Coordinates of C-alpha atoms in Angstrom, one line a residue:
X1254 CA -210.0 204.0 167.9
X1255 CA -207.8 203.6 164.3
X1256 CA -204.0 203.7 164.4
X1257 CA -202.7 205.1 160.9
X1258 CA -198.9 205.0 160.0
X1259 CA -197.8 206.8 157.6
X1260 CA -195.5 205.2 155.0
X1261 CA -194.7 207.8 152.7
X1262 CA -192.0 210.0 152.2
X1263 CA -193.5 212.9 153.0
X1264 CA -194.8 214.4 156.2
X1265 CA -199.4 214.9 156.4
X1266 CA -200.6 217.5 158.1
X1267 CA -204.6 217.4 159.8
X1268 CA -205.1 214.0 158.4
X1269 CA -208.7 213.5 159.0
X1270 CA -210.9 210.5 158.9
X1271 CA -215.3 209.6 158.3
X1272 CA -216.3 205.8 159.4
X1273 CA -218.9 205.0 156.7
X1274 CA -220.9 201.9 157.3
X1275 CA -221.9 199.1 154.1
X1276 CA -223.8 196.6 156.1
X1277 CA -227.4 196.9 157.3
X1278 CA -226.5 195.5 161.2
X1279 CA -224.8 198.5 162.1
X1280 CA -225.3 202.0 162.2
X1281 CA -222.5 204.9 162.6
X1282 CA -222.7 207.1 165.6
X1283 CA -219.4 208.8 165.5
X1284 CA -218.5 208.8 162.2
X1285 CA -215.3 211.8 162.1
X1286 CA -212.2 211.5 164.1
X1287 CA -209.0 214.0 163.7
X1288 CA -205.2 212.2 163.6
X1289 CA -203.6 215.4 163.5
X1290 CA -199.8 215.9 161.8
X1291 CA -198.0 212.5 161.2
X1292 CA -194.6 212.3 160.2
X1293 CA -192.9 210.2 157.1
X1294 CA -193.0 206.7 159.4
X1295 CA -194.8 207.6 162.2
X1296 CA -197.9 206.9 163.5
X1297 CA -200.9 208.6 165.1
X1298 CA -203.8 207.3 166.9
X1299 CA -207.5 209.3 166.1
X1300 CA -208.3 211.9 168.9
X1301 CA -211.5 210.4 170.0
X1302 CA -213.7 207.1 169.0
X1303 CA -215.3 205.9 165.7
X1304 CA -218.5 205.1 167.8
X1305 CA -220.9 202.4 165.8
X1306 CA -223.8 201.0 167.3
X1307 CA -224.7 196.7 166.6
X1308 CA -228.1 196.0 165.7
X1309 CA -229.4 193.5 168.5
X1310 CA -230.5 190.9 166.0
X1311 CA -227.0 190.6 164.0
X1312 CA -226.4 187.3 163.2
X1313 CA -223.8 185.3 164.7
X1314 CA -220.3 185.7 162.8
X1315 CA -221.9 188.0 160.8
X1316 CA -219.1 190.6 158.7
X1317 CA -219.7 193.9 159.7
X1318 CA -218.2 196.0 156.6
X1319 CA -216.9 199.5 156.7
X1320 CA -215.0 202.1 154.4
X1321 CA -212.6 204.8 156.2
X1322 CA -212.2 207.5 154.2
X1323 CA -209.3 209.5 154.4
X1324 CA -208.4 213.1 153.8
X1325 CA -204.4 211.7 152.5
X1326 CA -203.8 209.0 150.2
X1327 CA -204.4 206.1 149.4
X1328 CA -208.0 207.8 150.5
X1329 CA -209.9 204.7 152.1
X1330 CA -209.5 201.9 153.7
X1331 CA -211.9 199.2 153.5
X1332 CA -212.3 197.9 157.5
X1333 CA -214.3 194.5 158.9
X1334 CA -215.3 193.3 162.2
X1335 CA -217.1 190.1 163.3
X1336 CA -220.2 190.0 165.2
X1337 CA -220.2 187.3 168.4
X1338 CA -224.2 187.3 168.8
X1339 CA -226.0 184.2 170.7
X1340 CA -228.0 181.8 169.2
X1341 CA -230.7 180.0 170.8
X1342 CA -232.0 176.5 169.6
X1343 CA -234.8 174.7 171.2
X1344 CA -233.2 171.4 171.6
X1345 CA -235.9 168.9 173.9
X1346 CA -239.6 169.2 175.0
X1347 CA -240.6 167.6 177.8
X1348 CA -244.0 166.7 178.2
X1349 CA -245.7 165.9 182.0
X1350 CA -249.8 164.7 182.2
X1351 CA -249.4 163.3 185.4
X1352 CA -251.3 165.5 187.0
X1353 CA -253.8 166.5 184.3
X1354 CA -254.2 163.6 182.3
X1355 CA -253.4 159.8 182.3
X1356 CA -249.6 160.3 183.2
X1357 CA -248.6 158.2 179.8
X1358 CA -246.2 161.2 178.2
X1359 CA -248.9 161.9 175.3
X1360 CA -250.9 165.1 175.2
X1361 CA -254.2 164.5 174.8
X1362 CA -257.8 166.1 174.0
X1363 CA -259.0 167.2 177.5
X1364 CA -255.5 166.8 179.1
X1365 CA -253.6 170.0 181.1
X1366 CA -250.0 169.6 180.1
X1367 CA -246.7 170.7 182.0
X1368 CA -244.4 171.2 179.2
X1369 CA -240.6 171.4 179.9
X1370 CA -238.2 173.4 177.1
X1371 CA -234.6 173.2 176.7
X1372 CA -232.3 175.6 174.7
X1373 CA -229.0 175.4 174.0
X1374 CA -226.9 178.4 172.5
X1375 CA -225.2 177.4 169.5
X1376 CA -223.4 181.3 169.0
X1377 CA -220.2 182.0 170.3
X1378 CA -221.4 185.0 172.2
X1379 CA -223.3 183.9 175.8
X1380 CA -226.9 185.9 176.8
X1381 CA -227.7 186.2 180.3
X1382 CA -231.4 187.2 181.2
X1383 CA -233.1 185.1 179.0
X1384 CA -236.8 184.4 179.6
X1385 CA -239.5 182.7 177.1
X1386 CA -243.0 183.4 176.7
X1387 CA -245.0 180.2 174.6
X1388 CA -247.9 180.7 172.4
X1389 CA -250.2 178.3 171.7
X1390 CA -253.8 179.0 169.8
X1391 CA -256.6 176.6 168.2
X1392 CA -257.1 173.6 170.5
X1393 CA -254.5 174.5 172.6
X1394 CA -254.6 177.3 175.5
X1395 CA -251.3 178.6 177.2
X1396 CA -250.4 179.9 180.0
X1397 CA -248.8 183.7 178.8
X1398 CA -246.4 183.6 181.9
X1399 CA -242.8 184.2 180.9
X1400 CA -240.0 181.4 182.3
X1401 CA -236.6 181.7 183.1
X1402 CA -233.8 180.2 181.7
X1403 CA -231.0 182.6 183.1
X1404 CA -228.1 182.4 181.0
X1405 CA -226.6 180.8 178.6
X1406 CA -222.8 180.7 177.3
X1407 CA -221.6 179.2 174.2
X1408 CA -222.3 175.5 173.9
X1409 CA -224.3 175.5 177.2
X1410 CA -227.8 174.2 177.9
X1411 CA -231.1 175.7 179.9
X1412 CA -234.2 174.0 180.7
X1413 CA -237.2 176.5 181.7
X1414 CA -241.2 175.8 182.8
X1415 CA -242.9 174.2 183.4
X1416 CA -244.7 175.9 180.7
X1417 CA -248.8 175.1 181.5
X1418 CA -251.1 174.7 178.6
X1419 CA -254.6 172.9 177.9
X1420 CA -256.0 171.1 174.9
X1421 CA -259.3 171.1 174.4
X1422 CA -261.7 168.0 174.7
X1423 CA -263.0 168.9 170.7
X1424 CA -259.2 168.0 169.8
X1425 CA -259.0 165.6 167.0
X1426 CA -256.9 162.5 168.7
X1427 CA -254.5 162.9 166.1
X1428 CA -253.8 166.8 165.9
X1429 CA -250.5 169.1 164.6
X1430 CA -250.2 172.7 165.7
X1431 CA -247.7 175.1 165.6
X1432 CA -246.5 177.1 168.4
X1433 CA -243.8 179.3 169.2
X1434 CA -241.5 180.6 172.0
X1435 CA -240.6 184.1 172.4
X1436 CA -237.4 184.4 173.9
X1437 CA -235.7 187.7 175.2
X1438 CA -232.4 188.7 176.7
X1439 CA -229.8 190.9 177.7
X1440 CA -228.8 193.4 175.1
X1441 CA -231.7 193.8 173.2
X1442 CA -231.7 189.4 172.7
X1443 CA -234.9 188.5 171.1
X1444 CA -236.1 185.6 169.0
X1445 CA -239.0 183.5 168.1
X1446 CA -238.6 179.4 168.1
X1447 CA -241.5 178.1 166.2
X1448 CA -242.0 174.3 166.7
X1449 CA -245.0 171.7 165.7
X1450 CA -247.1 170.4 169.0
X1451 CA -248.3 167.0 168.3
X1452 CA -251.4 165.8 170.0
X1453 CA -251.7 162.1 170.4
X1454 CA -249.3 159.7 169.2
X1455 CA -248.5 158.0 166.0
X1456 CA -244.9 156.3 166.5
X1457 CA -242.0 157.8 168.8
X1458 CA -238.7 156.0 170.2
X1459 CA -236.3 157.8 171.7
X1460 CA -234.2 154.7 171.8
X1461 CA -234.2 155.0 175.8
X1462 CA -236.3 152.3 176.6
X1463 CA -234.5 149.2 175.2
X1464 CA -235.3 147.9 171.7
X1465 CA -238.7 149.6 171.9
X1466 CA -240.4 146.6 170.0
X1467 CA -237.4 146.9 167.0
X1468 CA -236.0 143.6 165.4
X1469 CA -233.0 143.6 163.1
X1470 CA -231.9 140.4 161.0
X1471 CA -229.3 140.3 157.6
X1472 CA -231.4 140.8 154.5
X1473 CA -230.1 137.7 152.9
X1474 CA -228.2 137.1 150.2
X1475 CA -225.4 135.6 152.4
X1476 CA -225.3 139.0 153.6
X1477 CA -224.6 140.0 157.7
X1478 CA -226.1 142.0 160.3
X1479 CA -224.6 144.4 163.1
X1480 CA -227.3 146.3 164.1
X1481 CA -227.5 146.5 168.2
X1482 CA -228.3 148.9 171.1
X1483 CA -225.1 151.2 171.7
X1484 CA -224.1 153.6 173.8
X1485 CA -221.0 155.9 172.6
X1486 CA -222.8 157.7 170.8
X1487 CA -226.1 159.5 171.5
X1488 CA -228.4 162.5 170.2
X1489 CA -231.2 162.2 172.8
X1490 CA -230.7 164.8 175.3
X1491 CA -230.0 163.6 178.4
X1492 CA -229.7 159.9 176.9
X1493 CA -227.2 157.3 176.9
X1494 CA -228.6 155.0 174.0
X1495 CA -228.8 154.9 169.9
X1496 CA -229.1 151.8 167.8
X1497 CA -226.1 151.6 165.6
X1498 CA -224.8 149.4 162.3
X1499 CA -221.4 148.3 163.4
X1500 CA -219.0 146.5 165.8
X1501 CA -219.3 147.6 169.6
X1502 CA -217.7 150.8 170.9
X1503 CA -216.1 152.8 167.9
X1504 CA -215.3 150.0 165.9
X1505 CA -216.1 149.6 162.5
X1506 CA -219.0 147.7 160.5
X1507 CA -218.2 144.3 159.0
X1508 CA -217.9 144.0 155.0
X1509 CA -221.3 142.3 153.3
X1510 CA -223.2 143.5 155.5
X1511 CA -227.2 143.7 154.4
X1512 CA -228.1 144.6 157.7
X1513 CA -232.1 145.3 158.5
X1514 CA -233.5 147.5 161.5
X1515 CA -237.2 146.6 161.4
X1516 CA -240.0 148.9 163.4
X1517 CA -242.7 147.4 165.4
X1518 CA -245.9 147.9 163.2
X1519 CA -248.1 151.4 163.8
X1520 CA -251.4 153.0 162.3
X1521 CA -250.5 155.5 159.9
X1522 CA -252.8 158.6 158.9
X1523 CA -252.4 160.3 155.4
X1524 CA -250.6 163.2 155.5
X1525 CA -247.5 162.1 158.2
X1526 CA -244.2 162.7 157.9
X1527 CA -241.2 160.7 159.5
X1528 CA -238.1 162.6 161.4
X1529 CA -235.2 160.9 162.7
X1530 CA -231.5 161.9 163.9
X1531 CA -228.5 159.9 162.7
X1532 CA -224.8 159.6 163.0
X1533 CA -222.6 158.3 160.0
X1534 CA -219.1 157.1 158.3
X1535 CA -219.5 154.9 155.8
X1536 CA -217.2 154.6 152.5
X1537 CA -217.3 156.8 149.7
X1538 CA -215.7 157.1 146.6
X1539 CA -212.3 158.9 146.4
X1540 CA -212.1 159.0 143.2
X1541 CA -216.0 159.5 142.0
X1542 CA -217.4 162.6 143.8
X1543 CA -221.0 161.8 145.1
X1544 CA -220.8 157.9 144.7
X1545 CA -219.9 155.7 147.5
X1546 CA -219.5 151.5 148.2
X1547 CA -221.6 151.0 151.3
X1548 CA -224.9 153.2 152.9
X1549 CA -228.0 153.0 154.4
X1550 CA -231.4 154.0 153.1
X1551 CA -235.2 153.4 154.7
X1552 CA -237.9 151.7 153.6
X1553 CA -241.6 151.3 154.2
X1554 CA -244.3 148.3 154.3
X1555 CA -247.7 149.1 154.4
X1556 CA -250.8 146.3 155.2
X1557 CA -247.6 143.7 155.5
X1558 CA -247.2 144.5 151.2
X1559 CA -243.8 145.1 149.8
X1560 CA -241.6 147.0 151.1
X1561 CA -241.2 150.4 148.9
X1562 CA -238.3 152.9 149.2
X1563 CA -238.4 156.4 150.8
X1564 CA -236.4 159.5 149.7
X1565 CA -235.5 162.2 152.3
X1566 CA -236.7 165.8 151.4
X1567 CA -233.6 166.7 149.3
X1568 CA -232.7 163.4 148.4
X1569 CA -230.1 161.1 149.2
X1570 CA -226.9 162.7 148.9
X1571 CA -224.7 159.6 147.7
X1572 CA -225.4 156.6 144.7
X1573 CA -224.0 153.1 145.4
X1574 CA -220.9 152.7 143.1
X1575 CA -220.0 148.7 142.7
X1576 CA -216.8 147.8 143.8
X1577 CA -214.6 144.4 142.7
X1578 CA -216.7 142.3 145.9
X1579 CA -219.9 144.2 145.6
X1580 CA -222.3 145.0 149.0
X1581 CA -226.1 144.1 148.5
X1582 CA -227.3 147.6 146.7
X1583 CA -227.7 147.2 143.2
X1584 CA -225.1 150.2 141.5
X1585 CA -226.7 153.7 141.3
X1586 CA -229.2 152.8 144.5
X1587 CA -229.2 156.3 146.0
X1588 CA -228.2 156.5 150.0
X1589 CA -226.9 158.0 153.1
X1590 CA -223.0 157.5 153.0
X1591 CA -220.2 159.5 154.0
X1592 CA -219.1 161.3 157.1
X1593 CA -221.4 163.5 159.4
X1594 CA -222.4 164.7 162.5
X1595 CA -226.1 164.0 164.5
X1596 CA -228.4 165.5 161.4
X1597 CA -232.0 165.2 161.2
X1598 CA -233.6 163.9 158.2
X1599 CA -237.1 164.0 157.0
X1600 CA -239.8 162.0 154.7
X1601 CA -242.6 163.1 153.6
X1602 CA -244.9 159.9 154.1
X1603 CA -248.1 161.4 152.0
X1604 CA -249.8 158.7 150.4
X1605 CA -249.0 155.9 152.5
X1606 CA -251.7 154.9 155.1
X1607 CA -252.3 151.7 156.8
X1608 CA -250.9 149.4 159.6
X1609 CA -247.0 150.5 158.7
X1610 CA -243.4 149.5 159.4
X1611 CA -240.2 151.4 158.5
X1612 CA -236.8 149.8 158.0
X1613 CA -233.5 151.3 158.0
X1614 CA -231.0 148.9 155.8
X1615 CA -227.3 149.2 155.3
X1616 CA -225.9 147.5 153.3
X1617 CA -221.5 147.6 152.6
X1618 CA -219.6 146.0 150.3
X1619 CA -216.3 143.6 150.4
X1620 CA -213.4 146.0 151.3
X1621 CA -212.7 148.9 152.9
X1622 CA -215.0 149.8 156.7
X1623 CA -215.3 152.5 158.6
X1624 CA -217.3 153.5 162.1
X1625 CA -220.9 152.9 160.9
X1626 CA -224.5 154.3 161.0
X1627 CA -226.5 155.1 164.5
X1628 CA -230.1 156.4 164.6
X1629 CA -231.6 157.7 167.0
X1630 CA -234.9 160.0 168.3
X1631 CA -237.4 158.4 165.1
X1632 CA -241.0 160.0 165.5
X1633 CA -243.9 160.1 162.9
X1634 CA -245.9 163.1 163.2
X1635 CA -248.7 164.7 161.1
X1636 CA -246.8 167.5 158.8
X1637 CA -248.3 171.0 159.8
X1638 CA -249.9 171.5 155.9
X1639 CA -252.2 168.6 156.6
X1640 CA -254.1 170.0 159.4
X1641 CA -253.9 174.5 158.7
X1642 CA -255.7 176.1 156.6
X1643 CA -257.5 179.9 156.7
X1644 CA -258.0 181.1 159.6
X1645 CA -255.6 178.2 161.5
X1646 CA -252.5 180.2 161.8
X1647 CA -252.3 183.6 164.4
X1648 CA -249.4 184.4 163.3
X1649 CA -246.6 185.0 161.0
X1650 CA -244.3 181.7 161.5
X1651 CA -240.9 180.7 159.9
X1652 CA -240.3 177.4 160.8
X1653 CA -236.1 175.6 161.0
X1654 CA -235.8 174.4 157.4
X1655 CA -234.9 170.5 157.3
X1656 CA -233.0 168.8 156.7
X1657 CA -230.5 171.3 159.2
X1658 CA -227.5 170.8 158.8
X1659 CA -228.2 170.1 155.0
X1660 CA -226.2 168.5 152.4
X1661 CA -227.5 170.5 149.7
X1662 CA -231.3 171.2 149.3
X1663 CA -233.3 171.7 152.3
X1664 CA -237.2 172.3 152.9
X1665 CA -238.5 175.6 154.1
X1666 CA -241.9 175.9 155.9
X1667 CA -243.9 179.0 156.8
X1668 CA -247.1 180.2 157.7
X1669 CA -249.0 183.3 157.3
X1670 CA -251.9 184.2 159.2
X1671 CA -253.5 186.1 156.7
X1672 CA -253.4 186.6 152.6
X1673 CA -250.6 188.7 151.8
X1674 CA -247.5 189.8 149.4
X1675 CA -244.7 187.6 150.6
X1676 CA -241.1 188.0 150.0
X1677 CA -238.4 184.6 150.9
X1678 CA -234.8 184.7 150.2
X1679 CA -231.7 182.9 151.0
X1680 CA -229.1 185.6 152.7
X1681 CA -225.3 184.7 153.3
X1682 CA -223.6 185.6 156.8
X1683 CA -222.7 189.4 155.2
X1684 CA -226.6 189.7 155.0
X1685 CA -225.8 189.9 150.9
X1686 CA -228.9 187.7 148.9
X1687 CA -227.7 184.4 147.5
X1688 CA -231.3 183.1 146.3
X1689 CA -234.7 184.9 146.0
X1690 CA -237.3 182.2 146.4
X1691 CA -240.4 183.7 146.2
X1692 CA -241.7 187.3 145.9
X1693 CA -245.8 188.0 145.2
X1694 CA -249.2 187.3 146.7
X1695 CA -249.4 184.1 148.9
X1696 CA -252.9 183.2 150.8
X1697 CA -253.0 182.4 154.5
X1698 CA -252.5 179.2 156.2
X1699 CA -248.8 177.0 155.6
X1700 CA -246.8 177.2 152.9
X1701 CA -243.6 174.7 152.0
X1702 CA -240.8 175.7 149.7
X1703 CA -237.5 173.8 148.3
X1704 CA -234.1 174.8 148.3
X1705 CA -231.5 173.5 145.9
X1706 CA -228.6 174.6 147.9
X1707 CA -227.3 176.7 145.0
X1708 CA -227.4 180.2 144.4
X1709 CA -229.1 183.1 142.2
X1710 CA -225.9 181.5 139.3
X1711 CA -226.9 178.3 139.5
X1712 CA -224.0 176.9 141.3
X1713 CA -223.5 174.8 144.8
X1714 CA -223.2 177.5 147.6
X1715 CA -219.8 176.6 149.8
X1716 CA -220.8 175.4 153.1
X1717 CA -221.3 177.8 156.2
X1718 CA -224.4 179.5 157.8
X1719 CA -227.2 180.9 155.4
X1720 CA -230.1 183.0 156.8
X1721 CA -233.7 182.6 155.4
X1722 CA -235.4 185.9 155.6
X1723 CA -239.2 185.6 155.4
X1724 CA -240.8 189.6 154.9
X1725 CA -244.4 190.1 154.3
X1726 CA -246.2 194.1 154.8
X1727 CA -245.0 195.3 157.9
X1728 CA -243.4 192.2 160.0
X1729 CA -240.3 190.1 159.2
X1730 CA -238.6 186.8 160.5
X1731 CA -235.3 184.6 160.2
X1732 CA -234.0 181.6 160.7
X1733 CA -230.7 179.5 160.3
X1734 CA -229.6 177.2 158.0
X1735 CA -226.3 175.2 157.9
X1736 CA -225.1 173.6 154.5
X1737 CA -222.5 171.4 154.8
X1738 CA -220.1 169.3 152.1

């Protein structure tokens, strides 16, 4: 219902109203309502509802637009709601061969697998109802029986399964597939989490088994180290422990630091990629936008050669800037710095194969400190381009672009099961488009685009929740993105 007052000097008589929707999430039901006679500074309520109808897959926070027109002046009135929707983000797999395999945690050819899924809503509207269905295909068989999560408020987690699949004994050892998990819910909730299934095992720590084989020492130099095993802050779920750069607790790092975090050494295919989650405050510039005086970056050794620097898809978001006592980073070394929450990064380790070891070093300079750098949850996986190909993919898949939350540029990965036109463009929250990306033929199999984090002008996009929208002839999926500044 609309309340109107009238402000005029003048008395309107069968004032009359049409709701006219502007947004493609809603649709107008009831779109006339009568106010009837209202006096110079009275008001008057509409007779009966503007009735609009939410489409079930509205984004969360989205801007629902409207115009009421009017049959008085001023004539329209330009009207907005916001759309509480949930949001469901697969958060932790579980993974139980105990009873179908050799009970070490790592899916393997022949092995029957009870996989465990947690979600947690990340909307601010809860879902109640909510059940998953996983697909699986190629060497992996799944069990189509749906599980139930029940429901989920705001902020709250569910585990479901377990969820019963198979790999076949013909499995390479080392094998990437992509699977997804249909979800549904209670008014009209539906969704599709797509995720990579890794067969075998290249490197994985958690950080919840002690130092997992991990040395850290200072990098010379006269330079220090604080790298050790904490536990106030954490990203594994249900885990206590992350390694962090800095005193104990909350404290801050120590100035000079050059401090090394060294991985055991692991046999590394062509064609992998490394993940990992970290937490960070360092110091930045105040008065140099995107330069700071102490970071973190990662490295590589392959063979026990030199150790060689890795970039994170999107590159490192800060360069070192010397100060008057500089840290160990030469000046313009790009690097992690700043302030952030838990944020998943990714490397794309193509071309590097061999007996490996990666090193996280952070290095600060001879002034100002601040909490530190924790990492947590590191896993080198095959990326999903190196093993599909025609005929590999079943279905249309949009995968979470990463880095998410991203600084700036992110990567976006899909997969179509079949040659086709393809259309993928960055939307904003009011479902307006900020950046096509691609529109034209694309053949099956996976597919990888960037992001610059700008839009269709050229510019930075402010920070907020974008929407990828992947269309091809006759299906269509979505997915989140977060940029942050």
């Amino acid at each position: 219902r609309v309340t109107l007052r009238n402000i005029g000097q003048q008395a309107a008589a069968g004032v009359t109203g049409q709701l006219l929707e502007s947004d493609p999430y809603v649709s107008v039901t009831v779109p006339g309502a009568s106010f009837g006679a209202i006096p110079s500074g009275a008001t008057a309520t509409s007779a009966a509802p503007f009735v609009f109808a939410v489409a079930a897959d509205v984004p969360d926070l989205h801007a629902l637009s409207f115009q009421l027109t009017l049959s008085e002046a001023p004539g329209s009135h330009d009207l907005a709601f916001v759309a509480h929707a949930p949001a469901l983000d697969l958060i932790a797999l579980t993974i139980d061969d105990s009873a179908g395999g050799d009970g070490d945690g790592i899916p393997e050819p022949g092995e029957a697998i009870a996989l465990g899924l947690t979600l947690r809503n990340e909307g601010s509207a809860g879902v109640a109802g909510v059940s998953g269905i996983l697909l699986g295909g190629g060497f992996v068989a799944v069990d189509p029986t749906p599980r139930d999560f029940g429901a989920l408020e705001p902020g709250a987690t569910a585990s479901a399964g377990p969820f019963a699949l198979s790999i076949d004994p013909a499995c390479p050892p080392i094998h990437a597939l992509p699977m997804a998990l249909l979800l549904s819910g209670s008014g009209g909730y539906a969704a599709s989490e797509g995720f990579i299934f890794q067969v075998g095992e290249i490197f994985r720590d958690d950080v919840e088994g002690g130092a997992g084989g991990w040395s850290h020492y200072a990098g010379g130099g006269g330079f220090g180290d604080q790298w050790h095993l904490e536990t106030y802050r954490n990203h594994t779920y249900g885990g206590t422990t992350s390694w962090k750069c800095g005193g104990a607790g909350s404290a801050n790092y120590n100035n000079l630091l050059y401090a090394i975090l060294e991985s055991t050494p692991f046999s590394l295919p062509d064609n992998a990629q490394l993940t990992f989650w970290h937490w960070m405050h360092a110091e930045v510039s105040s008065s140099y936008p995107g330069y700071c005086y102490d970071g973190g970056l990662v490295e590589i050794s392959i063979d026990g050669g030199p150790w060689q620097g890795l970039a994170p898809e999107g590159g490192y978001p800060y360069r070192i800037r010397a100060g008057g006592t500089p840290g160990p980073f030469p000046a313009e070394t790009p690097v992690f710095s700043g302030s952030h929450d838990w944020r998943r990064e990714t490397f794309d380790l193509s071309g590097h194969q061999g007996s490996a070891r990666i090193r996280f070093a952070f290095g600060s300079d001879g002034s100002v400190a601040r909490e530190g750098w924790y990492v947590d949850d590191a896993e080198v996986t095959l990326q999903f381009s190196a093993v599909s190909g025609e005929g590999a993919v079943s279905r249309l898949e949009l995968f979470p672009a990463g880095p998410n939350p991203a600084p700036g540029a992110s990567t976006l990965r899909f997969a179509l099961p079949r040659e086709t036109q393809a259309r993928l463009g960055v939307y904003d929250a009011a479902g307006r488009l900020v950046r096509p990306l691609h529109e034209g033929p694309l053949g099956a199999g996976a597919h990888a685009l960037s992001w610059d984090g700008r839009g269709e002008n050229g510019a930075p996009v402010a920070a907020g929740v974008y929407w990828l929208r992947l269309k091809t002839e006759g299906e269509e999926r979505s997915a989140r993105v977060v940029i942050v500044r």
